PDB file of C-alpha atoms in Angstrom:
ATOM      1  CA  MET C   1       0.000   0.000   0.000  1.00 36.00           C
ATOM      2  CA  THR C   2       1.158   3.544  -0.729  1.00 34.00           C
ATOM      3  CA  LEU C   3       1.728   5.845   2.235  1.00 33.00           C
ATOM      4  CA  CYS C   4       1.226   9.589   2.106  1.00 39.00           C
ATOM      5  CA  LYS C   5       4.453  11.485   1.704  1.00 33.00           C
ATOM      6  CA  VAL C   6       5.025  13.433   4.902  1.00 35.00           C
ATOM      7  CA  LEU C   7       6.690  16.836   4.738  1.00 36.00           C
ATOM      8  CA  PHE C   8       6.711  17.715   8.415  1.00 38.00           C
ATOM      9  CA  THR C   9       5.284  16.289  11.594  1.00 39.00           C
ATOM     10  CA  PHE C  10       5.010  18.620  14.559  1.00 41.00           C
ATOM     11  CA  CYS C  11       2.978  18.078  17.767  1.00 44.00           C
ATOM     12  CA  GLY C  12       0.162  16.293  16.019  1.00 45.00           C
ATOM     13  CA  ILE C  13      -0.074  18.362  12.836  1.00 43.00           C
ATOM     14  CA  LEU C  14       0.537  16.421   9.664  1.00 44.00           C
ATOM     15  CA  LEU C  15       1.543  18.351   6.575  1.00 44.00           C
ATOM     16  CA  LEU C  16       0.927  16.176   3.534  1.00 42.00           C
ATOM     17  CA  VAL C  17       1.514  16.498  -0.183  1.00 34.00           C
ATOM     18  CA  ALA C  18      -0.405  13.502  -1.479  1.00 34.00           C
ATOM     19  CA  CYS C  19      -2.448  10.592  -0.215  1.00 39.00           C
ATOM     20  CA  GLY C  20      -2.381   7.082  -1.538  1.00 39.00           C
ATOM     21  CA  GLU C  21      -4.057   3.872  -0.534  1.00 40.00           C
ATOM     22  CA  GLY C  22      -3.837   2.447   2.926  1.00 48.00           C
ATOM     23  CA  GLY C  23      -5.843   1.956   6.068  1.00 53.00           C
ATOM     24  CA  GLU C  24      -9.401   0.787   6.154  1.00 54.00           C
ATOM     25  CA  VAL C  25     -12.312   3.010   7.100  1.00 56.00           C
ATOM     26  CA  VAL C  26     -15.279   1.499   8.876  1.00 54.00           C
ATOM     27  CA  VAL C  27     -18.532   3.117   7.774  1.00 56.00           C
ATOM     28  CA  PRO C  28     -20.887   3.602  10.751  1.00 51.00           C
ATOM     29  CA  THR C  29     -23.628   1.026  11.118  1.00 54.00           C
ATOM     30  CA  GLY C  30     -26.444   0.616  13.597  1.00 55.00           C
ATOM     31  CA  PRO C  31     -29.267   3.051  14.402  1.00 67.00           C
ATOM     32  CA  VAL C  32     -30.184   5.591  11.754  1.00 84.00           C
ATOM     33  CA  CYS C  33     -28.711   9.012  12.450  1.00 92.00           C
ATOM     34  CA  GLN C  34     -31.637  11.041  13.803  1.00 92.00           C
ATOM     35  CA  THR C  35     -30.275  14.162  15.525  1.00 97.00           C
ATOM     36  CA  PRO C  36     -30.821  17.659  14.050  1.00 97.00           C
ATOM     37  CA  LEU C  37     -27.408  17.785  12.362  1.00 98.00           C
ATOM     38  CA  CYS C  38     -27.777  14.456  10.556  1.00 98.00           C
ATOM     39  CA  ASP C  39     -27.642  15.390   6.877  1.00 97.00           C
ATOM     40  CA  ARG C  40     -26.283  12.621   4.692  1.00 96.00           C
ATOM     41  CA  PRO C  41     -27.918  14.008   1.498  1.00 97.00           C
ATOM     42  CA  THR C  42     -25.942  17.257   1.763  1.00 98.00           C
ATOM     43  CA  LEU C  43     -22.739  15.409   2.601  1.00 98.00           C
ATOM     44  CA  GLU C  44     -23.263  13.114  -0.380  1.00 98.00           C
ATOM     45  CA  SER C  45     -23.891  16.068  -2.681  1.00 98.00           C
ATOM     46  CA  LEU C  46     -20.618  17.603  -1.477  1.00 97.00           C
ATOM     47  CA  GLY C  47     -18.757  14.374  -2.171  1.00 97.00           C
ATOM     48  CA  TYR C  48     -17.880  13.349   1.378  1.00 98.00           C
ATOM     49  CA  HIS C  49     -17.160   9.753   2.396  1.00 98.00           C
ATOM     50  CA  PRO C  50     -20.131   7.672   3.689  1.00 97.00           C
ATOM     51  CA  PHE C  51     -18.424   7.662   7.106  1.00 98.00           C
ATOM     52  CA  TYR C  52     -19.710  11.189   7.591  1.00 98.00           C
ATOM     53  CA  ARG C  53     -23.331  11.568   8.699  1.00 98.00           C
ATOM     54  CA  LYS C  54     -23.499  14.988  10.375  1.00 99.00           C
ATOM     55  CA  TYR C  55     -22.985  18.405   8.845  1.00 99.00           C
ATOM     56  CA  VAL C  56     -23.136  22.055   9.809  1.00 99.00           C
ATOM     57  CA  ASP C  57     -22.016  25.008   7.716  1.00 99.00           C
ATOM     58  CA  ALA C  58     -19.485  27.489   9.122  1.00 99.00           C
ATOM     59  CA  GLY C  59     -19.739  30.321   6.633  1.00 98.00           C
ATOM     60  CA  GLY C  60     -18.996  28.020   3.718  1.00 98.00           C
ATOM     61  CA  ILE C  61     -16.586  25.753   5.586  1.00 99.00           C
ATOM     62  CA  PRO C  62     -18.208  22.367   6.313  1.00 99.00           C
ATOM     63  CA  VAL C  63     -17.950  20.946   9.830  1.00 99.00           C
ATOM     64  CA  ILE C  64     -18.654  17.213   9.633  1.00 99.00           C
ATOM     65  CA  SER C  65     -18.591  14.014  11.665  1.00 99.00           C
ATOM     66  CA  SER C  66     -19.892  10.484  11.926  1.00 98.00           C
ATOM     67  CA  GLU C  67     -23.197   9.787  13.674  1.00 98.00           C
ATOM     68  CA  LYS C  68     -21.306   9.138  16.940  1.00 97.00           C
ATOM     69  CA  THR C  69     -20.258  12.728  17.604  1.00 98.00           C
ATOM     70  CA  GLN C  70     -22.538  14.942  19.669  1.00 98.00           C
ATOM     71  CA  ASP C  71     -24.234  17.722  17.707  1.00 98.00           C
ATOM     72  CA  ARG C  72     -23.045  20.194  20.319  1.00 98.00           C
ATOM     73  CA  ALA C  73     -19.412  19.517  19.418  1.00 99.00           C
ATOM     74  CA  LEU C  74     -20.049  20.451  15.777  1.00 99.00           C
ATOM     75  CA  LEU C  75     -21.772  23.657  16.854  1.00 99.00           C
ATOM     76  CA  VAL C  76     -18.844  24.591  19.097  1.00 99.00           C
ATOM     77  CA  ALA C  77     -16.449  23.873  16.225  1.00 99.00           C
ATOM     78  CA  ARG C  78     -18.524  26.063  13.909  1.00 99.00           C
ATOM     79  CA  GLU C  79     -18.229  28.953  16.349  1.00 99.00           C
ATOM     80  CA  ILE C  80     -14.452  28.540  16.541  1.00 99.00           C
ATOM     81  CA  VAL C  81     -14.081  28.499  12.754  1.00 99.00           C
ATOM     82  CA  GLU C  82     -16.246  31.562  12.245  1.00 99.00           C
ATOM     83  CA  GLU C  83     -14.692  33.567  15.070  1.00 99.00           C
ATOM     84  CA  MET C  84     -11.085  32.797  14.132  1.00 99.00           C
ATOM     85  CA  LEU C  85     -11.757  33.974  10.569  1.00 99.00           C
ATOM     86  CA  ALA C  86     -14.056  36.909  11.383  1.00 99.00           C
ATOM     87  CA  HIS C  87     -11.345  39.582  11.223  1.00 98.00           C
ATOM     88  CA  ARG C  88     -10.180  38.724   7.708  1.00 99.00           C
ATOM     89  CA  PRO C  89     -12.933  38.065   5.151  1.00 99.00           C
ATOM     90  CA  ASP C  90     -10.265  37.678   2.463  1.00 99.00           C
ATOM     91  CA  VAL C  91      -8.617  34.825   4.365  1.00 99.00           C
ATOM     92  CA  PHE C  92     -12.057  33.328   5.040  1.00 99.00           C
ATOM     93  CA  ALA C  93     -12.763  33.412   1.288  1.00 99.00           C
ATOM     94  CA  ALA C  94      -9.395  31.815   0.531  1.00 99.00           C
ATOM     95  CA  MET C  95     -10.218  28.978   2.917  1.00 99.00           C
ATOM     96  CA  ARG C  96     -13.476  28.370   1.070  1.00 98.00           C
ATOM     97  CA  THR C  97     -11.763  28.582  -2.322  1.00 98.00           C
ATOM     98  CA  ARG C  98      -9.292  25.893  -1.298  1.00 98.00           C
ATOM     99  CA  GLY C  99     -11.965  23.607   0.118  1.00 98.00           C
ATOM    100  CA  ALA C 100     -11.103  23.785   3.812  1.00 99.00           C
ATOM    101  CA  TYR C 101     -13.289  21.713   6.128  1.00 99.00           C
ATOM    102  CA  VAL C 102     -13.309  20.400   9.686  1.00 99.00           C
ATOM    103  CA  GLY C 103     -13.871  16.846  10.915  1.00 99.00           C
ATOM    104  CA  ILE C 104     -14.790  16.112  14.523  1.00 99.00           C
ATOM    105  CA  MET C 105     -13.961  12.756  16.116  1.00 98.00           C
ATOM    106  CA  SER C 106     -16.294  11.356  18.739  1.00 98.00           C
ATOM    107  CA  ARG C 107     -14.730  10.381  22.040  1.00 96.00           C
ATOM    108  CA  ASP C 108     -14.898   6.750  20.852  1.00 96.00           C
ATOM    109  CA  GLU C 109     -13.124   7.388  17.545  1.00 98.00           C
ATOM    110  CA  VAL C 110      -9.434   7.763  16.768  1.00 97.00           C
ATOM    111  CA  THR C 111      -7.402   9.565  14.150  1.00 97.00           C
ATOM    112  CA  THR C 112      -7.305   6.668  11.704  1.00 97.00           C
ATOM    113  CA  ASP C 113     -11.099   6.356  11.811  1.00 98.00           C
ATOM    114  CA  ILE C 114     -11.168   9.589   9.823  1.00 98.00           C
ATOM    115  CA  PRO C 115     -11.219   8.449   6.160  1.00 98.00           C
ATOM    116  CA  GLU C 116      -8.694  11.062   5.060  1.00 98.00           C
ATOM    117  CA  HIS C 117      -6.269   9.866   7.744  1.00 97.00           C
ATOM    118  CA  ALA C 118      -6.908   6.121   7.528  1.00 96.00           C
ATOM    119  CA  HIS C 119      -3.617   5.621   5.663  1.00 95.00           C
ATOM    120  CA  LEU C 120      -1.738   6.612   8.819  1.00 96.00           C
ATOM    121  CA  ALA C 121      -2.524   3.191  10.254  1.00 95.00           C
ATOM    122  CA  ASP C 122       0.177   1.909   7.892  1.00 95.00           C
ATOM    123  CA  ASP C 123       2.894   4.171   9.313  1.00 95.00           C
ATOM    124  CA  PRO C 124       5.452   1.789  10.863  1.00 95.00           C
ATOM    125  CA  ASP C 125       7.127   4.517  12.895  1.00 95.00           C
ATOM    126  CA  VAL C 126       4.255   6.372  14.559  1.00 95.00           C
ATOM    127  CA  ASP C 127       1.070   5.252  16.295  1.00 96.00           C
ATOM    128  CA  TRP C 128      -1.086   8.142  15.130  1.00 96.00           C
ATOM    129  CA  ASP C 129      -4.073   7.045  17.181  1.00 94.00           C
ATOM    130  CA  GLU C 130      -1.965   7.401  20.301  1.00 93.00           C
ATOM    131  CA  ARG C 131      -0.095  10.491  19.196  1.00 92.00           C
ATOM    132  CA  ALA C 132      -2.781  12.795  17.822  1.00 93.00           C
ATOM    133  CA  ARG C 133      -6.298  13.941  18.676  1.00 95.00           C
ATOM    134  CA  GLY C 134      -6.202  16.551  15.952  1.00 97.00           C
ATOM    135  CA  LEU C 135      -4.386  17.302  12.713  1.00 98.00           C
ATOM    136  CA  GLY C 136      -4.161  20.594  10.852  1.00 98.00           C
ATOM    137  CA  GLY C 137      -5.281  21.072   7.272  1.00 98.00           C
ATOM    138  CA  THR C 138      -3.052  21.887   4.307  1.00 98.00           C
ATOM    139  CA  PRO C 139      -3.752  22.898   0.693  1.00 97.00           C
ATOM    140  CA  GLN C 140      -3.166  19.279  -0.342  1.00 97.00           C
ATOM    141  CA  LEU C 141      -5.333  17.760   2.414  1.00 97.00           C
ATOM    142  CA  PRO C 142      -7.585  20.572   3.680  1.00 98.00           C
ATOM    143  CA  ILE C 143      -9.283  18.745   6.558  1.00 99.00           C
ATOM    144  CA  THR C 144      -8.591  19.896  10.119  1.00 99.00           C
ATOM    145  CA  THR C 145      -9.604  17.495  12.887  1.00 99.00           C
ATOM    146  CA  ALA C 146     -10.219  17.594  16.625  1.00 98.00           C
ATOM    147  CA  GLY C 147     -11.941  15.492  19.275  1.00 98.00           C
ATOM    148  CA  GLU C 148     -15.366  16.193  20.740  1.00 98.00           C
ATOM    149  CA  GLU C 149     -14.071  15.581  24.268  1.00 97.00           C
ATOM    150  CA  ASN C 150     -11.732  18.555  23.951  1.00 97.00           C
ATOM    151  CA  LEU C 151     -14.332  20.831  22.373  1.00 98.00           C
ATOM    152  CA  LEU C 152     -16.834  20.046  25.133  1.00 97.00           C
ATOM    153  CA  CYS C 153     -14.419  19.991  28.112  1.00 94.00           C
ATOM    154  CA  LEU C 154     -15.323  16.392  28.915  1.00 96.00           C
ATOM    155  CA  VAL C 155     -13.600  14.584  31.764  1.00 91.00           C
ATOM    156  CA  ALA C 156     -12.079  12.093  29.302  1.00 88.00           C
ATOM    157  CA  ASP C 157     -10.124  14.855  27.520  1.00 92.00           C
ATOM    158  CA  ARG C 158      -6.400  14.144  27.676  1.00 90.00           C
ATOM    159  CA  TYR C 159      -5.665  17.709  26.564  1.00 92.00           C
ATOM    160  CA  ARG C 160      -7.797  19.329  29.236  1.00 91.00           C
ATOM    161  CA  GLY C 161      -6.809  22.954  29.752  1.00 91.00           C
ATOM    162  CA  GLU C 162      -6.162  23.802  26.099  1.00 94.00           C
ATOM    163  CA  ASN C 163      -8.150  23.963  22.880  1.00 97.00           C
ATOM    164  CA  ILE C 164      -6.792  21.652  20.194  1.00 97.00           C
ATOM    165  CA  LEU C 165      -9.062  22.886  17.391  1.00 98.00           C
ATOM    166  CA  VAL C 166      -7.823  26.451  17.887  1.00 98.00           C
ATOM    167  CA  HIS C 167      -4.259  25.180  17.449  1.00 98.00           C
ATOM    168  CA  GLU C 168      -4.925  22.903  14.492  1.00 98.00           C
ATOM    169  CA  PHE C 169      -7.212  25.350  12.699  1.00 99.00           C
ATOM    170  CA  ALA C 170      -4.526  28.010  13.180  1.00 99.00           C
ATOM    171  CA  HIS C 171      -2.295  25.748  11.088  1.00 99.00           C
ATOM    172  CA  ALA C 172      -4.999  25.524   8.423  1.00 99.00           C
ATOM    173  CA  ILE C 173      -5.530  29.288   8.372  1.00 99.00           C
ATOM    174  CA  HIS C 174      -1.788  29.782   7.945  1.00 99.00           C
ATOM    175  CA  LEU C 175      -1.146  27.119   5.311  1.00 99.00           C
ATOM    176  CA  ILE C 176      -4.424  27.256   3.368  1.00 99.00           C
ATOM    177  CA  GLY C 177      -5.814  30.768   3.774  1.00 99.00           C
ATOM    178  CA  ILE C 178      -3.017  33.224   4.522  1.00 99.00           C
ATOM    179  CA  ASP C 179      -0.745  31.373   2.104  1.00 98.00           C
ATOM    180  CA  LEU C 180      -3.068  32.412  -0.716  1.00 98.00           C
ATOM    181  CA  VAL C 181      -3.623  36.066   0.209  1.00 98.00           C
ATOM    182  CA  GLU C 182      -0.271  36.967   1.805  1.00 98.00           C
ATOM    183  CA  PRO C 183       2.285  34.329   0.771  1.00 98.00           C
ATOM    184  CA  GLN C 184       5.074  36.374   2.325  1.00 98.00           C
ATOM    185  CA  ILE C 185       3.790  35.138   5.688  1.00 98.00           C
ATOM    186  CA  HIS C 186       6.140  32.163   5.431  1.00 98.00           C
ATOM    187  CA  SER C 187       9.339  34.213   5.184  1.00 98.00           C
ATOM    188  CA  GLU C 188       7.964  36.689   7.718  1.00 99.00           C
ATOM    189  CA  LEU C 189       7.429  33.982  10.320  1.00 99.00           C
ATOM    190  CA  ARG C 190      10.661  32.207   9.452  1.00 99.00           C
ATOM    191  CA  ASN C 191      12.743  35.363   9.903  1.00 99.00           C
ATOM    192  CA  LEU C 192      10.986  36.412  13.090  1.00 99.00           C
ATOM    193  CA  HIS C 193      11.282  32.929  14.558  1.00 98.00           C
ATOM    194  CA  ALA C 194      15.036  32.928  13.965  1.00 98.00           C
ATOM    195  CA  SER C 195      15.322  36.376  15.535  1.00 98.00           C
ATOM    196  CA  VAL C 196      13.462  35.557  18.726  1.00 98.00           C
ATOM    197  CA  LEU C 197      15.353  32.299  19.169  1.00 98.00           C
ATOM    198  CA  ALA C 198      18.597  34.266  18.943  1.00 98.00           C
ATOM    199  CA  LEU C 199      17.290  36.443  21.778  1.00 98.00           C
ATOM    200  CA  GLY C 200      16.665  33.366  23.912  1.00 97.00           C
ATOM    201  CA  LEU C 201      12.887  33.312  23.648  1.00 98.00           C
ATOM    202  CA  TRP C 202      10.812  30.123  23.445  1.00 96.00           C
ATOM    203  CA  ARG C 203      13.551  27.786  24.681  1.00 94.00           C
ATOM    204  CA  ASP C 204      12.440  24.184  25.204  1.00 92.00           C
ATOM    205  CA  THR C 205       8.936  24.777  23.821  1.00 95.00           C
ATOM    206  CA  TYR C 206       6.885  23.691  20.811  1.00 93.00           C
ATOM    207  CA  ALA C 207       6.807  27.314  19.722  1.00 96.00           C
ATOM    208  CA  GLY C 208      10.581  27.263  19.534  1.00 96.00           C
ATOM    209  CA  SER C 209      10.742  24.133  17.385  1.00 96.00           C
ATOM    210  CA  ASN C 210       9.864  25.692  14.003  1.00 98.00           C
ATOM    211  CA  PRO C 211       8.004  28.641  12.429  1.00 98.00           C
ATOM    212  CA  VAL C 212       4.851  26.588  11.815  1.00 98.00           C
ATOM    213  CA  GLU C 213       4.438  25.736  15.493  1.00 98.00           C
ATOM    214  CA  TYR C 214       5.578  29.222  16.484  1.00 98.00           C
ATOM    215  CA  TRP C 215       2.509  30.592  14.708  1.00 99.00           C
ATOM    216  CA  ALA C 216       0.018  27.981  15.952  1.00 98.00           C
ATOM    217  CA  GLU C 217       1.183  28.107  19.556  1.00 97.00           C
ATOM    218  CA  GLY C 218       1.031  31.888  19.408  1.00 98.00           C
ATOM    219  CA  VAL C 219      -2.532  31.834  18.067  1.00 98.00           C
ATOM    220  CA  GLN C 220      -3.536  29.394  20.787  1.00 97.00           C
ATOM    221  CA  SER C 221      -2.225  31.767  23.450  1.00 97.00           C
ATOM    222  CA  TRP C 222      -3.848  34.716  21.632  1.00 98.00           C
ATOM    223  CA  PHE C 223      -7.216  33.134  22.374  1.00 98.00           C
ATOM    224  CA  ASP C 224      -6.266  32.196  25.968  1.00 97.00           C
ATOM    225  CA  ALA C 225      -6.491  28.551  24.943  1.00 96.00           C
ATOM    226  CA  ASN C 226      -3.037  27.167  25.727  1.00 93.00           C
ATOM    227  CA  GLN C 227      -1.775  24.903  28.491  1.00 82.00           C
ATOM    228  CA  GLN C 228      -0.119  25.925  31.709  1.00 77.00           C
ATOM    229  CA  PRO C 229       3.705  25.577  31.795  1.00 70.00           C
ATOM    230  CA  GLN C 230       4.930  22.093  30.957  1.00 69.00           C
ATOM    231  CA  ALA C 231       8.618  21.206  30.639  1.00 60.00           C
ATOM    232  CA  GLY C 232       9.707  20.908  27.020  1.00 65.00           C
ATOM    233  CA  VAL C 233       6.271  21.900  25.717  1.00 80.00           C
ATOM    234  CA  HIS C 234       5.037  25.230  27.088  1.00 82.00           C
ATOM    235  CA  ASN C 235       6.570  28.087  29.022  1.00 89.00           C
ATOM    236  CA  HIS C 236       4.568  30.576  31.097  1.00 92.00           C
ATOM    237  CA  VAL C 237       2.928  32.186  28.028  1.00 95.00           C
ATOM    238  CA  ASP C 238      -0.646  30.951  27.608  1.00 94.00           C
ATOM    239  CA  THR C 239      -2.757  34.127  27.368  1.00 96.00           C
ATOM    240  CA  ARG C 240      -3.003  37.095  25.020  1.00 98.00           C
ATOM    241  CA  ALA C 241      -1.708  39.509  27.636  1.00 98.00           C
ATOM    242  CA  GLU C 242       1.322  37.323  28.325  1.00 97.00           C
ATOM    243  CA  LEU C 243       2.028  36.886  24.605  1.00 98.00           C
ATOM    244  CA  LYS C 244       1.913  40.637  23.975  1.00 99.00           C
ATOM    245  CA  GLU C 245       4.428  41.200  26.752  1.00 98.00           C
ATOM    246  CA  TYR C 246       6.724  38.279  25.905  1.00 98.00           C
ATOM    247  CA  ASP C 247       6.731  38.412  22.087  1.00 98.00           C
ATOM    248  CA  PRO C 248       5.198  41.677  20.853  1.00 99.00           C
ATOM    249  CA  LEU C 249       6.297  41.143  17.245  1.00 99.00           C
ATOM    250  CA  LEU C 250       4.528  37.794  16.958  1.00 99.00           C
ATOM    251  CA  SER C 251       1.515  39.388  18.637  1.00 99.00           C
ATOM    252  CA  THR C 252       1.456  42.077  15.954  1.00 99.00           C
ATOM    253  CA  ILE C 253       1.392  39.476  13.177  1.00 99.00           C
ATOM    254  CA  ILE C 254      -1.359  37.474  14.852  1.00 99.00           C
ATOM    255  CA  GLU C 255      -3.432  40.596  15.463  1.00 99.00           C
ATOM    256  CA  ARG C 256      -3.178  41.409  11.762  1.00 99.00           C
ATOM    257  CA  PHE C 257      -5.095  38.234  10.974  1.00 99.00           C
ATOM    258  CA  MET C 258      -7.133  37.551  14.118  1.00 98.00           C
ATOM    259  CA  GLY C 259      -7.939  41.024  15.380  1.00 98.00           C
ATOM    260  CA  ASP C 260      -7.960  41.966  19.060  1.00 98.00           C
ATOM    261  CA  ARG C 261     -11.552  41.139  19.957  1.00 97.00           C
ATOM    262  CA  ASP C 262     -12.967  39.800  23.217  1.00 97.00           C
ATOM    263  CA  TRP C 263     -14.060  36.394  21.877  1.00 98.00           C
ATOM    264  CA  ARG C 264     -12.558  33.290  23.500  1.00 97.00           C
ATOM    265  CA  PRO C 265     -13.490  29.617  22.968  1.00 97.00           C
ATOM    266  CA  SER C 266     -15.755  28.065  25.583  1.00 94.00           C
ATOM    267  CA  CYS C 267     -13.127  25.401  26.355  1.00 91.00           C
ATOM    268  CA  PRO C 268     -10.951  25.893  28.248  1.00 87.00           C
ATOM    269  CA  GLY C 269     -13.159  28.258  30.166  1.00 72.00           C
TER     270      GLY C 269
END
C-alpha cells in the first residue's frame, strides 16, 4: 500500500503532499442518524465519504462528523471556525476557495477512523491514534480534525486545559488561507522565529521548534487557549496579555489576521 508522503510532523499536525491507498475506514452502522445535524444528502452532494453523517455550515466551511459525535461539538467547532476567521474576510474566502473543512472525532473514535487519515494506520514509525487527537489542514489535504471531548471539556479529555481545534485550525488558516492572500507570511514567520530564538525566547517549547508551530502556539495563546507551563512543551505564556508582553512582534502578526476582539473559545473556560 502507498503511504502519504510526509513533509513535516510537529505536535500532532501532519503536513501532507499527497495521499495514496492504505488503512481501512469502517462506515458507521447501527441506528439511523436522527439528531438535528444528521444530513447525509448534503454530505453526499458535497462528495464526502459515507463515514460522515453529520454536517453544519461554518460560513462556507463544512464541519462534519460520523453519527457518533454529539451535535453540540459540531456547533462549538462552527463557532471557533467563524470567530477565528471573522477579522479577515479575504482569508475566510481563501479557505473556502481551497476547500477547507473540519472533521470532529467522537470520544470513541481515533485519528485513523477519519477516512482522510486512515492511511496513517500503515505508518510503521508512529502510532497516530496514540499520538494525535487533531491534525491541521493543508492545501493538499484541507481537513482539520479535533476530538469532541476537547471541544466540550469532557472529563475524558487528555488535553484538558487547552483547545486543540484552535491550534490545528490556526495551522490551516496559515497554510491554506493566509498562504493564498499573503504568501510572504512564510518568510515573515521564518525570519521572526530565527530572531526571537537568537534572543533566547521560546527555549524548550513547541513554539521554539519551528516557524509553523511558532505561529500555531502563538494563536492558541492569543485566544487564551493554551496549556499551563509544561517542561519541554510550554513556558509561562498561555494568554493574550502574556504573549503581547513576551513576544510583541509575533503578537502584531497574529493581530493582523485575528484582530484583538474579546471572543474566547468556551473550552478551556
